[in-house]
Short mmCIF file of C-alpha atoms in Angstrom, two decimals:
data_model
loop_
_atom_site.label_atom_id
_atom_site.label_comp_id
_atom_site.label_asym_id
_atom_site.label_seq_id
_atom_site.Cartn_x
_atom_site.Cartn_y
_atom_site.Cartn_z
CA UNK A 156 0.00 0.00 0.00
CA UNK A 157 1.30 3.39 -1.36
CA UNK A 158 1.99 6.12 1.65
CA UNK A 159 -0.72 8.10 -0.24
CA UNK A 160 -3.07 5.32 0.65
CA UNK A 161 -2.37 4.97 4.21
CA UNK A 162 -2.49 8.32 4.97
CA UNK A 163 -6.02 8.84 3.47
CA UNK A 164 -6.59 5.84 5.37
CA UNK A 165 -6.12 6.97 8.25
CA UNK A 166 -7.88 10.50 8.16
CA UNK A 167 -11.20 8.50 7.19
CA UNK A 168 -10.31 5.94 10.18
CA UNK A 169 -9.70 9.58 12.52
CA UNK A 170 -12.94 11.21 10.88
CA UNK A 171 -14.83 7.88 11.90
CA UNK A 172 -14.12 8.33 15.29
CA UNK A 173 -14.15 12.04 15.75
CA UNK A 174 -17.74 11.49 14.49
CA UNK A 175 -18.48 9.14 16.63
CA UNK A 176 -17.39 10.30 19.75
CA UNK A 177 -19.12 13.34 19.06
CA UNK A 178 -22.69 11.23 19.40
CA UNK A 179 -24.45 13.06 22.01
CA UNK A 180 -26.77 10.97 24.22
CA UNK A 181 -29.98 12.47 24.61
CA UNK A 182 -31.48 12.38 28.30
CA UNK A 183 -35.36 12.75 29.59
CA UNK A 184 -36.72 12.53 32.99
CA UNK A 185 -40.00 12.41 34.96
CA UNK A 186 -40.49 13.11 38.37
CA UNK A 187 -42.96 12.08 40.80
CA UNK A 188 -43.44 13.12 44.31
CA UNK A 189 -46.09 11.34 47.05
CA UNK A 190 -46.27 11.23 50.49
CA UNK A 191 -48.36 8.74 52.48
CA UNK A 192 -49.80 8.06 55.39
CA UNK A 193 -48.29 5.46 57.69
CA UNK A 194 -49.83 3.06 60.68
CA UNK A 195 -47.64 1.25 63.49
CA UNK A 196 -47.37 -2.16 62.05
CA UNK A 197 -47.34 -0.93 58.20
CA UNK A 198 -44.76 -2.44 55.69
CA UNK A 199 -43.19 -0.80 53.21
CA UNK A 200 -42.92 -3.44 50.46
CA UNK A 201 -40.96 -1.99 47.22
CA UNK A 202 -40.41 -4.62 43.63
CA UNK A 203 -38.27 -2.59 41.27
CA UNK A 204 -36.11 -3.17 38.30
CA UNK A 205 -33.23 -1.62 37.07
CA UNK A 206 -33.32 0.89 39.90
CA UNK A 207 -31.28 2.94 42.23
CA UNK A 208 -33.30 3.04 45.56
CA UNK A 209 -32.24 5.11 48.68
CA UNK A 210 -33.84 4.75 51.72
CA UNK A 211 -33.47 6.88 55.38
CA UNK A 212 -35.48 7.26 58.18
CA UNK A 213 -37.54 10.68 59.41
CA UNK A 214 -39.52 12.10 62.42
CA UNK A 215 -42.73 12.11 59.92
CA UNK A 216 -45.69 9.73 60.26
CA UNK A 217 -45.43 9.50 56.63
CA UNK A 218 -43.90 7.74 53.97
CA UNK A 219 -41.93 10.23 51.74
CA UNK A 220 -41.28 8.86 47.89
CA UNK A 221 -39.93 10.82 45.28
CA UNK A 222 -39.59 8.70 42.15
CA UNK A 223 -37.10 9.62 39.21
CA UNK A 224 -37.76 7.66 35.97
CA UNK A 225 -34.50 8.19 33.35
CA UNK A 226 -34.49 7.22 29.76
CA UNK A 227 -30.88 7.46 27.62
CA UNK A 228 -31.18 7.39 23.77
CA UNK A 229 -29.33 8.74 21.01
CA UNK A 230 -32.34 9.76 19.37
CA UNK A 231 -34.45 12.02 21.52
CA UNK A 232 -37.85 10.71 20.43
CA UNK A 233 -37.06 7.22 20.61
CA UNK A 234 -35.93 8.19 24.37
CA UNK A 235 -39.20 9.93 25.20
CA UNK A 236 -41.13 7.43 23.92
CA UNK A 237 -39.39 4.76 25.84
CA UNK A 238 -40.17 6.62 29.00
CA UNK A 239 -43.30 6.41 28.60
CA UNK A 240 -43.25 2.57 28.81
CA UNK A 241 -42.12 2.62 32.08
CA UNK A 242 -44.45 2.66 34.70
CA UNK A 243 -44.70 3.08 38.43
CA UNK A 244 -47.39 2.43 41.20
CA UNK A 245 -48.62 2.69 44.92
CA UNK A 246 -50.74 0.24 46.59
CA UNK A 247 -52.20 0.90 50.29
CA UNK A 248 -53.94 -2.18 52.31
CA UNK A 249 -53.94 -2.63 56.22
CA UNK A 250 -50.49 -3.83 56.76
CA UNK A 251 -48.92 -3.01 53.46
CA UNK A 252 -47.99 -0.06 51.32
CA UNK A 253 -46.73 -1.24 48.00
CA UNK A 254 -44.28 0.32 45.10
CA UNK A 255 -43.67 -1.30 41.92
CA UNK A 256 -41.95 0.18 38.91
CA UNK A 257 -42.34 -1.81 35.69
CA UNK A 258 -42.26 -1.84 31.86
CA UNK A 259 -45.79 -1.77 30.30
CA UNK A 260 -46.50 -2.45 26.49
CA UNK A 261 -49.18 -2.40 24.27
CA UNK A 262 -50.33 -5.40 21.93
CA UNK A 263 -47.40 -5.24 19.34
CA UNK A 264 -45.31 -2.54 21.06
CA UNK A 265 -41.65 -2.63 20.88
CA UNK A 266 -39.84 -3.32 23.50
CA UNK A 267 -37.76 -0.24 24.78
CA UNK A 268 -34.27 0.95 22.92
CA UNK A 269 -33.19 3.06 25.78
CA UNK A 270 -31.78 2.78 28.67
CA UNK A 271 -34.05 2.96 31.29
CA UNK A 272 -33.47 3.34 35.38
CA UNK A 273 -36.00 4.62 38.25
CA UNK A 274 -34.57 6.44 40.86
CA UNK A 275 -36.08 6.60 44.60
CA UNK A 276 -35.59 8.93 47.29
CA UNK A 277 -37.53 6.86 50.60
CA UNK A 278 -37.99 8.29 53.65
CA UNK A 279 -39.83 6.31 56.33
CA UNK A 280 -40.98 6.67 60.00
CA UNK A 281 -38.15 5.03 62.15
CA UNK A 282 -40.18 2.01 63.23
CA UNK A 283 -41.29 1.17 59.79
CA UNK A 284 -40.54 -2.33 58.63
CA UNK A 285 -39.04 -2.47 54.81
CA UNK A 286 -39.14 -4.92 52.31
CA UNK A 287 -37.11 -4.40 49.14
CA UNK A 288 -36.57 -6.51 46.12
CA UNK A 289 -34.42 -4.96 43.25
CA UNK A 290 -33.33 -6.31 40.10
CA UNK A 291 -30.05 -4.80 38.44
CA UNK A 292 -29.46 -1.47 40.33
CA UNK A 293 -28.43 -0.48 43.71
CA UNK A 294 -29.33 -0.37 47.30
CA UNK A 295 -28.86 2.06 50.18
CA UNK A 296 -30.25 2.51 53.34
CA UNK A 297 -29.66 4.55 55.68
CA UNK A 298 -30.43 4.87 59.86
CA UNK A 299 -33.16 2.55 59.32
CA UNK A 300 -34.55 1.16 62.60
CA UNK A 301 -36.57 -1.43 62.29
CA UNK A 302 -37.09 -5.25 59.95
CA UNK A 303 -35.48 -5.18 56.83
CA UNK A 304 -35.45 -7.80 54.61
CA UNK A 305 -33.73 -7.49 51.03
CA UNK A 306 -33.48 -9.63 47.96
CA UNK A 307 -31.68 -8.46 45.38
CA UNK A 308 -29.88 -9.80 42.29
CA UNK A 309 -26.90 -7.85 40.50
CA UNK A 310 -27.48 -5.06 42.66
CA UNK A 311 -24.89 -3.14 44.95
CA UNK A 312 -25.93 -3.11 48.44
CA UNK A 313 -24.69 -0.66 51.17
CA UNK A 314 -25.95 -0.35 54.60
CA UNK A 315 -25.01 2.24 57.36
CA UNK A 316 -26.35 2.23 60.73
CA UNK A 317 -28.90 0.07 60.65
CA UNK A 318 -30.68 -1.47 63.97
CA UNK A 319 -33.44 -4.43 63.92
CA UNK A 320 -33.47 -7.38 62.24
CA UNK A 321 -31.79 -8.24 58.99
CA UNK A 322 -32.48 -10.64 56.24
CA UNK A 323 -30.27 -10.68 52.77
CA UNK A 324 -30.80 -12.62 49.95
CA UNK A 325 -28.36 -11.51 47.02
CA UNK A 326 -26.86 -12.81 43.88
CA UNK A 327 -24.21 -10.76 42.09
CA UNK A 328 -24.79 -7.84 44.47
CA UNK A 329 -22.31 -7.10 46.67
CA UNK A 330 -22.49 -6.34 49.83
CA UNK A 331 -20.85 -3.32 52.28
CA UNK A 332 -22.21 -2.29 55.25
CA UNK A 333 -20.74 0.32 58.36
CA UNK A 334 -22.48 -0.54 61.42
CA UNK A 335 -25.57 -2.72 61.75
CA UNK A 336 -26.99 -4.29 65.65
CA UNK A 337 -29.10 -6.86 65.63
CA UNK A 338 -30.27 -10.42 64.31
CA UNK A 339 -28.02 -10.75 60.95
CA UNK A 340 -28.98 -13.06 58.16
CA UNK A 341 -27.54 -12.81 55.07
CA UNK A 342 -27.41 -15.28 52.14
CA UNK A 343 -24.73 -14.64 49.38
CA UNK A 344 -24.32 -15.93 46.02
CA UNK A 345 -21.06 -14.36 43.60
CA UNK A 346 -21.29 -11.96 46.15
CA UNK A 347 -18.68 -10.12 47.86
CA UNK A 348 -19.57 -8.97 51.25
CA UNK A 349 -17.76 -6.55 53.77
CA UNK A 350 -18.79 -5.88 57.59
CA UNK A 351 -17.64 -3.20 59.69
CA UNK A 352 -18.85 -2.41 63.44
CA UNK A 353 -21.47 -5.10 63.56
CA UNK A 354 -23.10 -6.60 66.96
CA UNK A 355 -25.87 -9.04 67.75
CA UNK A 356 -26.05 -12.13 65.95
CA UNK A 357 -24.27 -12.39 62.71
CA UNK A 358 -25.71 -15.70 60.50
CA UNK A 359 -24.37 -16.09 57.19
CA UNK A 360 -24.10 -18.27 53.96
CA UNK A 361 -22.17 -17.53 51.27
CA UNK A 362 -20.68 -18.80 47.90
CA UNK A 363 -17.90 -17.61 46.16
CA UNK A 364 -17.42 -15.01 47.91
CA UNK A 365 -14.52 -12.80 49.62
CA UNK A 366 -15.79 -11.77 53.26
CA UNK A 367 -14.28 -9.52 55.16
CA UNK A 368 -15.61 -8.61 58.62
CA UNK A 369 -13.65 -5.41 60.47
CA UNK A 370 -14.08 -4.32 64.17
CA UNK A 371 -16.29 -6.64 65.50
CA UNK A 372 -18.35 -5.00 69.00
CA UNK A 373 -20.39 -7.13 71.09
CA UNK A 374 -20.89 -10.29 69.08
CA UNK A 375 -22.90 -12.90 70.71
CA UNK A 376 -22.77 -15.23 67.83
CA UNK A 377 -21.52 -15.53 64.95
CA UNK A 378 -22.12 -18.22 62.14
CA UNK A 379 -20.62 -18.94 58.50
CA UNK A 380 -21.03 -21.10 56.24
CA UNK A 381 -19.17 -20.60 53.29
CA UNK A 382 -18.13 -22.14 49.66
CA UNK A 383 -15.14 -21.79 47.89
CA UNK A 384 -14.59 -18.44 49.20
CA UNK A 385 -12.44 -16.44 51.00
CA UNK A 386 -12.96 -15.52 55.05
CA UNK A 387 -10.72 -13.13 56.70
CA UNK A 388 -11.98 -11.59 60.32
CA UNK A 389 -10.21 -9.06 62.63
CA UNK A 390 -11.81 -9.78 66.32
CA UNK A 391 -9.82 -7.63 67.84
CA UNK A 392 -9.17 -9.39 71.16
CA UNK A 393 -9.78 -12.75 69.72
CA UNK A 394 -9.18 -14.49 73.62
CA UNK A 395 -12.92 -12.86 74.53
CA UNK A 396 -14.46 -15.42 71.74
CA UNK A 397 -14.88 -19.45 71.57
CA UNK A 398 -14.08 -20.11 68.17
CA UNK A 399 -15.12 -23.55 66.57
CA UNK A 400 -13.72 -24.18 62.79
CA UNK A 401 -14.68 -27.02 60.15
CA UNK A 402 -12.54 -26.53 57.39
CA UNK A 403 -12.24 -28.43 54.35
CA UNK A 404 -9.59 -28.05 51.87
CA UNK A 405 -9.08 -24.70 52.99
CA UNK A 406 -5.81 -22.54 54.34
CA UNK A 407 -5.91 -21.66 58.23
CA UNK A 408 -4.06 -18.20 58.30
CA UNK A 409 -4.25 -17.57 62.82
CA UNK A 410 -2.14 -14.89 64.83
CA UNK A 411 0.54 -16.96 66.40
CA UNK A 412 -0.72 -16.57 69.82
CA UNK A 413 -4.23 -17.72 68.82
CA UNK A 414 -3.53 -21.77 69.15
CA UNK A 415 -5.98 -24.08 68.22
CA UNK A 416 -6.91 -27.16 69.68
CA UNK A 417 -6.87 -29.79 66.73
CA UNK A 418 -9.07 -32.79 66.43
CA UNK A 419 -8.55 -33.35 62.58
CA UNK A 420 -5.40 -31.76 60.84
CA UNK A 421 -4.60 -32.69 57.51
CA UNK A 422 -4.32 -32.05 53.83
CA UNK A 423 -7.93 -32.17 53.30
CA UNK A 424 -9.64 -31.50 56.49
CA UNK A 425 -9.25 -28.88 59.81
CA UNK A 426 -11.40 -29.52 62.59
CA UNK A 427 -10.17 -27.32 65.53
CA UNK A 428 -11.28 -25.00 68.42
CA UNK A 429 -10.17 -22.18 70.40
CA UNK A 430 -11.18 -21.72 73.96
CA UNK A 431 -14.34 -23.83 74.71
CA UNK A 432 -15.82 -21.96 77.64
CA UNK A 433 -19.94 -21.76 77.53
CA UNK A 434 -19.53 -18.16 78.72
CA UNK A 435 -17.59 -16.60 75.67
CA UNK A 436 -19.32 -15.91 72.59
CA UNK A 437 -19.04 -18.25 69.68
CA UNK A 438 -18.00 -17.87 66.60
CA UNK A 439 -18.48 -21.16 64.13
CA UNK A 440 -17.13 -21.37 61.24
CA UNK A 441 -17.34 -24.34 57.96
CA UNK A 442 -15.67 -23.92 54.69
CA UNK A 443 -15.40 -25.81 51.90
CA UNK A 444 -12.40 -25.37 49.60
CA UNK A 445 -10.85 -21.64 50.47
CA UNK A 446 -8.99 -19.42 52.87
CA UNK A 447 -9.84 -18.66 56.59
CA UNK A 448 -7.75 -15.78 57.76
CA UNK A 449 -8.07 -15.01 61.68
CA UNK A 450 -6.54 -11.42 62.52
CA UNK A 451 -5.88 -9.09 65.56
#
C-alpha cells in the first residue's frame, strides 16, 4: 500500500471516530413526588427493576417517595417514547404499602431501545418495617430502625447504621455495610460482602465469595457457612471469643498466639477450636475449599 493510501486511510479511520465520539446521548426525565400516610405495624414493600433506591429514616408519620424515571437514547424521540413505557405504582392495604416500577407495552409494542433506570428517594418513619426486592441497580439505606429484609440480584448493596433485624438474599450484588446491631442473616451468592462495626447475631451463607468482617463490637454469635470463598476476620481481642472451625480443603491463616486445639489436621480436612468456655461468645465457622484468615 502506497503512503498516499495509508495516509487517506487513516484521516477516514480519525474522521470515523471524531464522528463518533461526538454522538451526544440524549437524556429525559419524569419526576414524581407522594407522600403517604403510615400506621404502626405498616410495611413498606418496594419490587423494582433496574433501579437505584435510597432509603433513610424521618420524624414524619409519613412515607416520603420521590420517584425519578431516566431514559438514555441517542435519538431524543425514541428516548421519550421509551419513558413512557415505564411505569410506576402505589398500593395501600392494612399492613402493606406497595411500590412497583415496571415496563408496560401495548399489543405489538416494541420493547424499549433506551436505557431505562428509576430512581427513589424513601424516607420512612423510624419504626417502619421495609421490604425491598431490586433487580439490576443499587441499594442504600440509611439509619433505618426497624425489619429489613432485602433480595436483590446484581445489585450493589450498602448499609449504614442500621438497627433491627436483617435478612439478605443476594446474587451478584455485593455487599458493604458500616455498622448494623441486631439479628443478621444474610445469604450470598457471587457476592462479595464486607462488615464493619457489627453486633448481635451475625448468620451467614455464602458462595464464592470474599468476606471480610472489620471491628467486630459485642458479638454474641456468629455463624458462617461458606463455599469456595475467601474468610478473613479481625476480632480484635480474639481471647474474649470461643471459636469452633470445620474446614475443608481450605488454608488456616491464625495470629501466632491464637492456638488451636486440633481434632482433625490434615491435607484435606481442619477440625479445631479455640477456647471452649460456655460463657464466651461463639464464633463457628465451615468452609469448603478456600482461605480462613483469623486477625488481631
Amino acid at each position: 500500500m502506497s503512503k498516499i493510501l495509508i495516509i487517506i486511510f487513516a484521516i477516514q479511520l480519525l474522521g470515523f471516530e471524531v464522528t463518533h465520539a461526538q454522538t451526544k446521548i440524549q437524556v429525559v426525565s419524569q419526576k414524581i413526588s407522594k407522600i403517604i400516610d403510615w400506621e404502626p405495624g405498616v410495611t413498606l414493600q418496594l419490587k423494582a427493576e433496574r433501579a437505584e433506591i435510597y432509603c433513610t429514616n424521618h420524624l414524619s408519620q409519613t412515607i416520603d417517595i420521590e420517584v425519578i424515571i431516566v431514559a438514555k437514547h441517542e435519538d431524543k424521540s425514541i428516548a421519550e417514547a421509551d419513558l413512557k413505557k415505564m411505569k410506576w405504582m402505589v398500593d395501600k392495604t392494612n399492613k402493606k404499602i406497595f411500590l412497583r416500577n415496571y415496563i408496560e407495552l401495548a399489543r405489538n409494542e416494541a420493547k424499549p431501545e433506551s436505557d431505562i433506570k428509576t430512581i427513589y428517594h424513601i424516607k420512612v418513619p423510624l419504626n417502619c418495617a421495609v421490604d425491598i426486592s431490586n433487580y439490576f441497580g443499587l441499594l442504600e439505606l440509611e439509619n433505618i430502625k426497624s425489619k429489613i429484609n432485602i433480595n436483590s440480584e446484581f445489585s450493589k448493596i450498602k448499609l449504614t447504621d442500621i438497627n433491627g433485624e436483617l435478612s439478605i438474599k443476594t446474587t451478584f450484588g455485593d455487599i458493604s455495610s458500616r455498622g448494623i446491631n441486631g439479628d443478621i442473616h444474610i445469604e450470598s451468592n457471587r457476592s462479595d460482602i464486607d462488615l464493619k462495626y457489627i453486633t448481635g447475631i451475625l448468620d451467614l451463607h455464602a458462595i464464592l465469595a470474599e468476606i471480610n468482617i472489620n471491628a467486630i463490637e459485642m458479638v454474641s454469635k456468629i455463624n458462617i457457612d461458606a463455599e469456595k470463598s475467601k474468610v478473613k476476620i479481625n476480632t480484635g481481642d480474639f481471647n474474649r471469643y470461643s471459636f469452633q472451625f470445620e474446614l475443608h480443603k481450605t488454608d488456616l491463616i491464625t495470629p501466632d498466639r491464637l492456638k488451636p486445639e486440633f481434632t482433625v489436621n490434615d491435607d484435606e480436612l481442619i477440625v479445631a477450636s479455640f477456647k471452649k468456655a460456655k460463657e464466651l461468645p461463639k464464633i463457628e465457622i465451615k468452609i469448603n475449599t478456600g482461605t480462613l484468615t483469623i486477625e488481631q
